[in-house]
mmCIF file of C-alpha atoms and ligand atoms in Angstrom:
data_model
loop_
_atom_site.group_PDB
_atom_site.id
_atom_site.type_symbol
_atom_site.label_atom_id
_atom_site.label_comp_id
_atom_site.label_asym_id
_atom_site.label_seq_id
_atom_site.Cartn_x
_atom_site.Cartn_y
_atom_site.Cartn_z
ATOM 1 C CA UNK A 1404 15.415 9.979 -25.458
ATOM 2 C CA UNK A 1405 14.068 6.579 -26.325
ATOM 3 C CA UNK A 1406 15.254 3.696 -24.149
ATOM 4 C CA UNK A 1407 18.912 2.178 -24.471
ATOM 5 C CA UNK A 1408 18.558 -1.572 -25.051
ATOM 6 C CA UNK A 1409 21.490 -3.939 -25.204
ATOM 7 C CA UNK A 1410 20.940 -7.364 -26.937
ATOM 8 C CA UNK A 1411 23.235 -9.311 -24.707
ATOM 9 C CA UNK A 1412 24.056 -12.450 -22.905
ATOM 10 C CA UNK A 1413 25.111 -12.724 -19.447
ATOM 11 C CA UNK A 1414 28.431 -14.996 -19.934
ATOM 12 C CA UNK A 1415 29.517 -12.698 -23.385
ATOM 13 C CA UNK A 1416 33.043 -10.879 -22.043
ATOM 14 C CA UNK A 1417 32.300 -7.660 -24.560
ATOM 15 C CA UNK A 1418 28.500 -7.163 -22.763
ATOM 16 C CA UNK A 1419 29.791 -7.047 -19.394
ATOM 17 C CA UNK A 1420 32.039 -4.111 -21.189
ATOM 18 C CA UNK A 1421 28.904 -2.552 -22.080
ATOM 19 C CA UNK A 1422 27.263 -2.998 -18.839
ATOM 20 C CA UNK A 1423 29.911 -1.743 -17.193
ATOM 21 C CA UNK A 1424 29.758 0.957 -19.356
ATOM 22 C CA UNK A 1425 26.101 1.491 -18.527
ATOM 23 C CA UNK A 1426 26.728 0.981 -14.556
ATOM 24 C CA UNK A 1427 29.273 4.382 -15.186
ATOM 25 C CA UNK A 1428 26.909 6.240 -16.637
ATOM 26 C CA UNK A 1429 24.324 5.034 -13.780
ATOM 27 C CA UNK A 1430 22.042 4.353 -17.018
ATOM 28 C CA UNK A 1431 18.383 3.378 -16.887
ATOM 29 C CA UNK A 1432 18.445 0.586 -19.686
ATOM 30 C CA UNK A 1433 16.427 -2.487 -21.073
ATOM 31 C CA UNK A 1434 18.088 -5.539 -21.307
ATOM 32 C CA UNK A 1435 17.074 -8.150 -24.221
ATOM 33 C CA UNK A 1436 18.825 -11.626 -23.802
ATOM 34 C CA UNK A 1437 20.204 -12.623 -27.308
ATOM 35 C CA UNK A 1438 21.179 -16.560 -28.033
ATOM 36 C CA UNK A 1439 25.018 -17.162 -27.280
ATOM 37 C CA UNK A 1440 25.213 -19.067 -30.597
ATOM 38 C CA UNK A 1441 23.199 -18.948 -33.871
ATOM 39 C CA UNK A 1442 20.872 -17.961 -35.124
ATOM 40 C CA UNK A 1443 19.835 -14.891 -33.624
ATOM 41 C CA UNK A 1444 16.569 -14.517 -35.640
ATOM 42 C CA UNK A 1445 15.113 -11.850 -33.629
ATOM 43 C CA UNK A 1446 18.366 -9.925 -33.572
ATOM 44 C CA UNK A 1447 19.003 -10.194 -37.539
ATOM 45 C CA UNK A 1448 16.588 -7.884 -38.623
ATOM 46 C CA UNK A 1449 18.191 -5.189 -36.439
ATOM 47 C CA UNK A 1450 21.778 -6.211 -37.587
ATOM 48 C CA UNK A 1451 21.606 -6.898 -41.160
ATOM 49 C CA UNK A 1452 23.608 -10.111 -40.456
ATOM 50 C CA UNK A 1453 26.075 -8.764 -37.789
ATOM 51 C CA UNK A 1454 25.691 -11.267 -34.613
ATOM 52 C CA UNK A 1455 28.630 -10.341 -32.522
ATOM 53 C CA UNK A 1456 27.492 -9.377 -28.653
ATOM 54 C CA UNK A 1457 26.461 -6.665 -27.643
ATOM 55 C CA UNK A 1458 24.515 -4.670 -29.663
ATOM 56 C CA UNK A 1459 22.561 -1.537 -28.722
ATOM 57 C CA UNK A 1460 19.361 -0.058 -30.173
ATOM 58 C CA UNK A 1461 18.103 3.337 -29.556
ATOM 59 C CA UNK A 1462 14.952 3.532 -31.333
ATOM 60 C CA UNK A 1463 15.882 2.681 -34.531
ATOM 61 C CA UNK A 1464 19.034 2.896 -34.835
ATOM 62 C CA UNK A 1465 21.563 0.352 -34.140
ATOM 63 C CA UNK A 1466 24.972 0.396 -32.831
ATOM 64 C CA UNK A 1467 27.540 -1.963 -33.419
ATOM 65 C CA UNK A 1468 30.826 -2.802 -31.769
ATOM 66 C CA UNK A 1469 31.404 -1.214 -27.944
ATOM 67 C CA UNK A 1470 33.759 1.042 -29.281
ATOM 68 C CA UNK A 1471 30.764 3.033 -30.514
ATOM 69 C CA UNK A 1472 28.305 1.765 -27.780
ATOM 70 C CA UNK A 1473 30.840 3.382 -25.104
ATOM 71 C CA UNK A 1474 31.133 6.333 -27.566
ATOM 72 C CA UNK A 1475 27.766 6.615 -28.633
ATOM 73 C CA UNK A 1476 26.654 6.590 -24.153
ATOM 74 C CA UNK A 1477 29.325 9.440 -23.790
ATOM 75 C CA UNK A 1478 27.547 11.718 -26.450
ATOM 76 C CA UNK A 1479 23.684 10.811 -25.258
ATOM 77 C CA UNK A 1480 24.877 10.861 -21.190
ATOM 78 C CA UNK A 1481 28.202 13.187 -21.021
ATOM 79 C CA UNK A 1482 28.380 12.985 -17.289
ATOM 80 C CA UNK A 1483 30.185 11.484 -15.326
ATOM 81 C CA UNK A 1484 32.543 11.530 -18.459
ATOM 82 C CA UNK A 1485 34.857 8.357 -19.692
ATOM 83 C CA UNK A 1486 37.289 10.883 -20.111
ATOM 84 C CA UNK A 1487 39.324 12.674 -17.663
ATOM 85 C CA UNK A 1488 40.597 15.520 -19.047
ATOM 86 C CA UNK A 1489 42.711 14.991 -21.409
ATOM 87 C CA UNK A 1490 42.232 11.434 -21.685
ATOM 88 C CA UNK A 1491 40.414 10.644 -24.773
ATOM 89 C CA UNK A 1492 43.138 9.347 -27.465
ATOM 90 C CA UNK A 1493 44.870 6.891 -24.510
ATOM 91 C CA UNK A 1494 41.808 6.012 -23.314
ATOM 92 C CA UNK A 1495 40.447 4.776 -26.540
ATOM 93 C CA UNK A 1496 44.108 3.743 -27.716
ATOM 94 C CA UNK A 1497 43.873 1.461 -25.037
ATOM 95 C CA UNK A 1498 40.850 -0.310 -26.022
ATOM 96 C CA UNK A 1499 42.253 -0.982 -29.471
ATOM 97 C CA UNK A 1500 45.163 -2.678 -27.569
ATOM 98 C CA UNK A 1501 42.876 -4.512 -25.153
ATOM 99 C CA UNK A 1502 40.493 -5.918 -27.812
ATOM 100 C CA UNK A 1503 43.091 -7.159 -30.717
ATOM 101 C CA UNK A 1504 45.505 -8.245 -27.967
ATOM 102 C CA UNK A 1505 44.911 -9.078 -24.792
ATOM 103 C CA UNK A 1506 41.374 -10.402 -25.661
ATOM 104 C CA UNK A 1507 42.618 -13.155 -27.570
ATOM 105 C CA UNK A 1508 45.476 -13.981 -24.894
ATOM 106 C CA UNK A 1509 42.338 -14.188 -21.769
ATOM 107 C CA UNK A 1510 40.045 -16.134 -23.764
ATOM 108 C CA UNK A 1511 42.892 -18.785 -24.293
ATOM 109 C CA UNK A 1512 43.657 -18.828 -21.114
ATOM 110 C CA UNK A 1513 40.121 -19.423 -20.289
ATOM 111 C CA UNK A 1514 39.749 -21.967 -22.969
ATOM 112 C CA UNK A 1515 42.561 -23.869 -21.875
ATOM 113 C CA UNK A 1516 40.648 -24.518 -18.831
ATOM 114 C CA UNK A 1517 37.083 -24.407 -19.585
ATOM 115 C CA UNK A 1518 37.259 -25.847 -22.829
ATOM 116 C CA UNK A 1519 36.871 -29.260 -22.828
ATOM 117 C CA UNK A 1520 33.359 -28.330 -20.803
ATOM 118 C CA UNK A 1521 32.221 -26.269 -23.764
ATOM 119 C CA UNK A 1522 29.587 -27.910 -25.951
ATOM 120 C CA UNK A 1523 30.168 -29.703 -29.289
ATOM 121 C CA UNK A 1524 27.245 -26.692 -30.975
ATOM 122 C CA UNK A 1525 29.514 -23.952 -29.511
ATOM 123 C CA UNK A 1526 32.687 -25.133 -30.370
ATOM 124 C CA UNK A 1527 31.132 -25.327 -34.036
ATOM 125 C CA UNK A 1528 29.447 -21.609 -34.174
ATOM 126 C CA UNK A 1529 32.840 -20.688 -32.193
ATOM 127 C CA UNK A 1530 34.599 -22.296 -35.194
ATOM 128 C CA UNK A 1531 32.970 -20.686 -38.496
ATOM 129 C CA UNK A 1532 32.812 -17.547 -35.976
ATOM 130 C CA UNK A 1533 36.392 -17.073 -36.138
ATOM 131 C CA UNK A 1534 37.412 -18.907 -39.072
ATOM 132 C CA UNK A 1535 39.484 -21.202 -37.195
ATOM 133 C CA UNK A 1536 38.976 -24.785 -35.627
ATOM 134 C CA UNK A 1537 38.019 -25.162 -32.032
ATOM 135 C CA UNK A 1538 40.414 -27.309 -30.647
ATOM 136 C CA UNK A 1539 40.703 -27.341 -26.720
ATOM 137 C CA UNK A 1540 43.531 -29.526 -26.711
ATOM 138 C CA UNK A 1541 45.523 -26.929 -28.899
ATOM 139 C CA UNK A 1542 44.561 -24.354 -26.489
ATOM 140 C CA UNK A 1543 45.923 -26.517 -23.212
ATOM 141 C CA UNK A 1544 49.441 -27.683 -24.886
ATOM 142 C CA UNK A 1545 49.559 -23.233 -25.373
ATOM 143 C CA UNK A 1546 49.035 -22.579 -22.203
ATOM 144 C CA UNK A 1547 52.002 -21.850 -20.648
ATOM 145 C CA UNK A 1548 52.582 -19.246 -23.542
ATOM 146 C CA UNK A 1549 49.532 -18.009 -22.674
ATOM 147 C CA UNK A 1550 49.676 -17.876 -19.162
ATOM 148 C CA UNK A 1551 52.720 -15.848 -19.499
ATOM 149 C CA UNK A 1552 51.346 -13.571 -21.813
ATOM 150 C CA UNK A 1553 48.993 -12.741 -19.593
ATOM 151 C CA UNK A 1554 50.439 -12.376 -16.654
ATOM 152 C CA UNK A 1555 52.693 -9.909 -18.556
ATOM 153 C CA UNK A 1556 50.416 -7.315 -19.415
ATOM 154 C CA UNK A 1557 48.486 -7.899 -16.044
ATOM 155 C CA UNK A 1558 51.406 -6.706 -14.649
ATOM 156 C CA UNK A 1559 51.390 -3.557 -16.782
ATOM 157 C CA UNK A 1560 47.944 -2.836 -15.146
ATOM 158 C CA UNK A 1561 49.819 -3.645 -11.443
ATOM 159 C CA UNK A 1562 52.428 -1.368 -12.199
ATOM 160 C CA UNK A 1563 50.116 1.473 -13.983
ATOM 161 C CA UNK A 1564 47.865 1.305 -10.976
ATOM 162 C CA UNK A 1565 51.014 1.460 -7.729
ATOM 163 C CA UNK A 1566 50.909 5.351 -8.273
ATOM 164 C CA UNK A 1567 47.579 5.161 -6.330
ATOM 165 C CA UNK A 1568 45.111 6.344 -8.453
ATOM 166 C CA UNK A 1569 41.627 4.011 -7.939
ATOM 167 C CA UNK A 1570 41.325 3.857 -11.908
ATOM 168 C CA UNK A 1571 43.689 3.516 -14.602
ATOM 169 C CA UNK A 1572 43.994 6.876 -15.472
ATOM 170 C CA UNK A 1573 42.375 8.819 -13.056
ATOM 171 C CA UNK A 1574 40.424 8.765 -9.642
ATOM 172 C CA UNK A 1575 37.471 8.091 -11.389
ATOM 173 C CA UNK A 1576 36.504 5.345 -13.867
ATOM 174 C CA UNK A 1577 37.341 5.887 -18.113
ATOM 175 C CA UNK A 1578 36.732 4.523 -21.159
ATOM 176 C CA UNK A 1579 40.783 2.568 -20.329
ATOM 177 C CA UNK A 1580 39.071 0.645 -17.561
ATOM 178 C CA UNK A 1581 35.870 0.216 -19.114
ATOM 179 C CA UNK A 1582 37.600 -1.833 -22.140
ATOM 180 C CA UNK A 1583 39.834 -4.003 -19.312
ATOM 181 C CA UNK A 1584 38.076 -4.977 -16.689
ATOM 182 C CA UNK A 1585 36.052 -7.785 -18.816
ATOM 183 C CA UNK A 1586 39.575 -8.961 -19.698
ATOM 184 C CA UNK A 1587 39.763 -9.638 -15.632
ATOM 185 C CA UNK A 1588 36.210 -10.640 -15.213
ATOM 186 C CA UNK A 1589 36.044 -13.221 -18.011
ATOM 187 C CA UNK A 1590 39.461 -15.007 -16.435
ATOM 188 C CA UNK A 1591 38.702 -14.416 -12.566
ATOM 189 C CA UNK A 1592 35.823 -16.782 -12.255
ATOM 190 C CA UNK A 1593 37.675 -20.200 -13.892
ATOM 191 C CA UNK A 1594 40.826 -18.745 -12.851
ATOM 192 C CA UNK A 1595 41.082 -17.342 -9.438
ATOM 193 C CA UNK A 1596 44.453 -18.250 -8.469
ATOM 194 C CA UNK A 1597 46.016 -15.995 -11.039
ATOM 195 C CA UNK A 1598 45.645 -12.996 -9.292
ATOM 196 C CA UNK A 1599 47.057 -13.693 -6.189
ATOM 197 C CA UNK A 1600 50.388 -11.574 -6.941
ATOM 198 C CA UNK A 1601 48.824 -8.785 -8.794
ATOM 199 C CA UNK A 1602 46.716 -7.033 -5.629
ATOM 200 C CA UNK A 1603 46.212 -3.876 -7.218
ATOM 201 C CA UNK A 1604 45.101 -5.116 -10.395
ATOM 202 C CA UNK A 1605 42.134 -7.223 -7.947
ATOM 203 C CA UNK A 1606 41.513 -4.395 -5.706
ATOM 204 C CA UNK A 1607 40.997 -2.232 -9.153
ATOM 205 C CA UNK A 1608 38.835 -5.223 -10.313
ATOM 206 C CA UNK A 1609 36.484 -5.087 -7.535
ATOM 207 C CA UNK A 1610 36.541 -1.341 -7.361
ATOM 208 C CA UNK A 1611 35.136 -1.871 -11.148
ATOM 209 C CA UNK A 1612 32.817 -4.521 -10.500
ATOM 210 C CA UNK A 1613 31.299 -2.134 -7.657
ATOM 211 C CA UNK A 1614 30.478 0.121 -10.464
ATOM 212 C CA UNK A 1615 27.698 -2.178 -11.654
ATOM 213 C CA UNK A 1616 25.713 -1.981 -14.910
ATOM 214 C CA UNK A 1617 23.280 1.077 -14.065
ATOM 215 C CA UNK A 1618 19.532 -0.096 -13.810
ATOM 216 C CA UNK A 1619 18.578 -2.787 -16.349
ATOM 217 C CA UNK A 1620 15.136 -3.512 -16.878
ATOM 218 C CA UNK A 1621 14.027 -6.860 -18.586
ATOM 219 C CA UNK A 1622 12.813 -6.537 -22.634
ATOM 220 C CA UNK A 1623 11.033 -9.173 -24.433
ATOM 221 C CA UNK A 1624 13.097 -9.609 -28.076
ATOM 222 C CA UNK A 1625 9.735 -9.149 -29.955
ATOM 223 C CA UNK A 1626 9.190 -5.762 -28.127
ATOM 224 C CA UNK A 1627 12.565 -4.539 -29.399
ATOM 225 C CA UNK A 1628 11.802 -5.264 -32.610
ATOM 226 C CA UNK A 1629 8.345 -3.521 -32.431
ATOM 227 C CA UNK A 1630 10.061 -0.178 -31.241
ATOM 228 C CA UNK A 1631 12.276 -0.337 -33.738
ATOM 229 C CA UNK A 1632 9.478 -0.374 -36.422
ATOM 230 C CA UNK A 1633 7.154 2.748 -34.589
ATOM 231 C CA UNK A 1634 10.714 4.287 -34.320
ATOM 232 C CA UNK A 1635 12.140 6.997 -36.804
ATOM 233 C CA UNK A 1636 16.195 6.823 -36.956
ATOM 234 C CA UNK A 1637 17.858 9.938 -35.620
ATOM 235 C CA UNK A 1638 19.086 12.311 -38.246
ATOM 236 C CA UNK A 1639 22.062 11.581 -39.594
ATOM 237 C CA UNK A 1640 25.086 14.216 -39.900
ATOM 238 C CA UNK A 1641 26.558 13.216 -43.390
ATOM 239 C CA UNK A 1642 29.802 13.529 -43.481
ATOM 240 C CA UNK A 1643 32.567 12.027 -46.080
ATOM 241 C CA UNK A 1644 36.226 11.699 -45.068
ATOM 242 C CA UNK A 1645 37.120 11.252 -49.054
ATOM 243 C CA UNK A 1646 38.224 7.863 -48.034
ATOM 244 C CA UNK A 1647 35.678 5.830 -49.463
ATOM 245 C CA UNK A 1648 32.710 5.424 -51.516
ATOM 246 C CA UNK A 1649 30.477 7.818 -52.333
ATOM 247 C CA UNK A 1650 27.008 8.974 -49.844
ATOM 248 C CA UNK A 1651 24.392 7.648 -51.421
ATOM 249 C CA UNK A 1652 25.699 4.394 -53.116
ATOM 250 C CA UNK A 1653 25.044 0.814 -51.701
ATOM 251 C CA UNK A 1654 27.897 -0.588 -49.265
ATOM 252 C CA UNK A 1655 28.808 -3.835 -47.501
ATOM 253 C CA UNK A 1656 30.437 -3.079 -43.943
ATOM 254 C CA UNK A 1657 32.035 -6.218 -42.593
ATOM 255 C CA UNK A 1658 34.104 -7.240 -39.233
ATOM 256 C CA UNK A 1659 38.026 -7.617 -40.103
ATOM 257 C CA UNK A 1660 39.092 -10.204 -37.760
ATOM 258 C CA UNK A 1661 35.715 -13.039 -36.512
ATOM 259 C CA UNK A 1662 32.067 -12.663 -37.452
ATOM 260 C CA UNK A 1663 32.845 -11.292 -40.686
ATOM 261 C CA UNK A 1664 29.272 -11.588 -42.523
ATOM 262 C CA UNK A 1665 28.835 -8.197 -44.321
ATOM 263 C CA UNK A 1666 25.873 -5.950 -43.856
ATOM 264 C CA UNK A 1667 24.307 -4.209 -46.749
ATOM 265 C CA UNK A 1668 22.950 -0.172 -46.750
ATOM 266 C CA UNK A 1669 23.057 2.597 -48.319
ATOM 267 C CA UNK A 1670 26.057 4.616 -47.171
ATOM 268 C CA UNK A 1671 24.596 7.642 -45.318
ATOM 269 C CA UNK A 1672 27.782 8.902 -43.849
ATOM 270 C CA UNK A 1673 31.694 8.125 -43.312
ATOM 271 C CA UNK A 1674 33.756 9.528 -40.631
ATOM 272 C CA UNK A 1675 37.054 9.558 -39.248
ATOM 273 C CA UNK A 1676 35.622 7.495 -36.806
ATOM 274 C CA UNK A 1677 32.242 6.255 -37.721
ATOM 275 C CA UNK A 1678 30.406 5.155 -40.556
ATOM 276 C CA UNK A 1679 26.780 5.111 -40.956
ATOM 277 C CA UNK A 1680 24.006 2.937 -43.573
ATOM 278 C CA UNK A 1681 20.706 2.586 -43.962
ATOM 279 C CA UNK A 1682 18.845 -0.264 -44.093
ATOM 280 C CA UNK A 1683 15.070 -1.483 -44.775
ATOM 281 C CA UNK A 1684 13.874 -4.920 -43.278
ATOM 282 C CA UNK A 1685 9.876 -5.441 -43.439
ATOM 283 C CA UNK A 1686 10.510 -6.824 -39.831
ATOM 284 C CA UNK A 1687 11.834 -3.294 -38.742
ATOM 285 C CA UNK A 1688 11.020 -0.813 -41.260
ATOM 286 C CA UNK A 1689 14.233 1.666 -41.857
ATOM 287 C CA UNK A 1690 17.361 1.579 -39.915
ATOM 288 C CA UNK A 1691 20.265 3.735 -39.506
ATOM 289 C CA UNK A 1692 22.938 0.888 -38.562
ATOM 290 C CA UNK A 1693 26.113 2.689 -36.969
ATOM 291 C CA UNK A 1694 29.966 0.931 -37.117
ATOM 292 C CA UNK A 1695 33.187 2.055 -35.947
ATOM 293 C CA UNK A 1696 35.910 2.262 -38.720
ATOM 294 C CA UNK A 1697 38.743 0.611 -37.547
ATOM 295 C CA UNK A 1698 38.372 -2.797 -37.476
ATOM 296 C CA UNK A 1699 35.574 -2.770 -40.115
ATOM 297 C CA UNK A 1700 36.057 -3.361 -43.699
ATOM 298 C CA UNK A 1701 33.671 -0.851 -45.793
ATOM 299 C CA UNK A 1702 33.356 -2.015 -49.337
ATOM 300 C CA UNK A 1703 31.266 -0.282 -52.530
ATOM 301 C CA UNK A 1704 28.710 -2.203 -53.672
HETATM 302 N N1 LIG B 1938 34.749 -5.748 -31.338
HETATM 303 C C1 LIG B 1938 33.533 -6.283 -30.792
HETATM 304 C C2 LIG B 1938 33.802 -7.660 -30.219
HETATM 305 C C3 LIG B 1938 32.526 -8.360 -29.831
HETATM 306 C C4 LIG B 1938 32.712 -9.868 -29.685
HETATM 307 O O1 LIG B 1938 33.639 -10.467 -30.242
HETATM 308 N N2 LIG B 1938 31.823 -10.479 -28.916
HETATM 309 C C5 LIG B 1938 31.810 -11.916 -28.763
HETATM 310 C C6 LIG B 1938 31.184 -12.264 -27.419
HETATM 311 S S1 LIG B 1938 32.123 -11.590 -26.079
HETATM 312 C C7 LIG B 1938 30.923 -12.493 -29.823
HETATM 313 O O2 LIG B 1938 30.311 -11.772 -30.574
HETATM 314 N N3 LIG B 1938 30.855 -13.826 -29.872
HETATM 315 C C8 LIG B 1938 29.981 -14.478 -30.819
HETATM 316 C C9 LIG B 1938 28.530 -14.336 -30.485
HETATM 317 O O3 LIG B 1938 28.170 -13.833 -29.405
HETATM 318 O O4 LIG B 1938 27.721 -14.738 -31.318
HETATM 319 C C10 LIG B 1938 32.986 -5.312 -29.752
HETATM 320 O O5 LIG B 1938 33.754 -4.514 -29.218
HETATM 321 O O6 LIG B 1938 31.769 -5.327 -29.524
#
């Protein structure tokens, strides 16, 4: 198999999901630091225009979203699996909770403390990221919302974890604690002192940060992008759910909530769970570009 590479950045709360996905698999992986704010320019030729963090690249092809990166590692390294038996549909059901709620609830809390630190050029590429204004002093006078909602669904984790188990669902790590622990991470460093009454959600924290992120291996961008050229995308399954347009025609696949810039291809194939385009950038040659489906918007044309 060609090398995994993640395009990453060390502070980004979705590539320490990926690394921790990684450390699971006890991966062997390049790492390629990507800018935390645009422009990306050596990652755009991979993307197409997507510049959310992380993305992986496996030759040349290009996965976007961790959904797929942690779905895409279970297929390429099935062992040790992020699925106890039986575990798939909650496991991934809890992602989808994780990322469209309690993601925006531990950034805010973050923000409300961090904020005012932030730099004016990230609080603008923050800004048209999202599609809303930056405003720190919004995020403090919500913080006591905030900090409740937090501390409300930490405490589902407390209470999940007092049957004893080491992980959420099982003895051993899944994909469940793979898409919350980052959730922990990102608010444990400003905000230390909110843990204090949730001890098994801490202990469960460190047990996850003991995990690590496998064996990373610095990448310079511009070799990246020179693999992906000499590369030849894997063969593509092509499948059509009969939910969308046709195989074959040009597409736009976009982001439904922040960094919604669409990606043009040529629709190679559309899955319950996955849909796949192909792209051609003189910088990279061809590209099979892989999204999830929910949470992207896949449009003809
Ligand atoms: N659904 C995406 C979310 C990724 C995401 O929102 N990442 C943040 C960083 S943690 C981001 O892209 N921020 C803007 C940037 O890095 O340019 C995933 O699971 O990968």
């Amino acid at each position: 198999m060609a090398d995994i590479i993640l395009h990453h950045y060390p502070l980004s709360p979705y590539a320490e999901k990926a690394r921790t996905a990684l450390g699971i698999k006890r991966a062997a992986w390049r790492s390629v630091i990507i800018p935390v704010i645009m422009p990306k320019p050596d990652l755009m030729p991979l993307t197409g225009g997507y510049r959310k963090t992380p993305v992986m690249q496996i030759g040349a092809d290009i996965y976007c979203d961790t959904q797929l990166i942690v779905r895409e590692l279970e297929r390429r390294i099935p062992s040790p699996s992020f699925y106890p038996a039986g575990t798939r549909g909650l496991a991934d059901g809890i992602g989808w909770w994780a990322e469209r709620s309690l993601f925006n609830v531990a950034v805010g809390v973050t923000f409300a403390k961090t904020g005012d630190q932030l730099p004016q050029a990230f609080r603008d590429d923050r800004a048209k990221f999202s599609g809303r204004t930056f405003d720190p002093e919004r995020t403090r006078a919500a913080e006591p919302r905030l900090l409740a909602d937090y501390r409300a669904q930490l405490q589902w984790l407390e209470e999940n974890l007092s049957g004893g188990r080491a992980f959420l669902l099982a003895d051993q790590p899944s994909a469940a604690d793979v898409a919350l622990y980052h959730m922990v991470w990102f608010v444990r460093r400003p905000r230390p002192d909110l843990f204090a009454k949730f001890p098994l959600v801490s202990a469960w924290a460190d047990r996850m940060k003991a995990v690590g992120h496998g064996a990373p291996t610095e990448m310079d961008a511009k070799d990246a992008l020179a693999i992906a050229k000499a590369a030849t995308p894997s063969p593509v399954k092509a499948v059509h759910d009969g939910s969308g347009p046709a195989l074959g025609s040009q597409v736009t696949v976009a982001a439904d909530d922040s960094g919604r810039d669409p990606i043009s291809g040529e629709l190679l194939s559309l899955a319950a769970d996955e849909i796949v385009i192909r792209r051609d950038d003189p910088a990279v040659g061809t590209i099979h570009q892989h999204f999830p489906r929910v949470g992207f918007v896949l449009t003809a044309g």
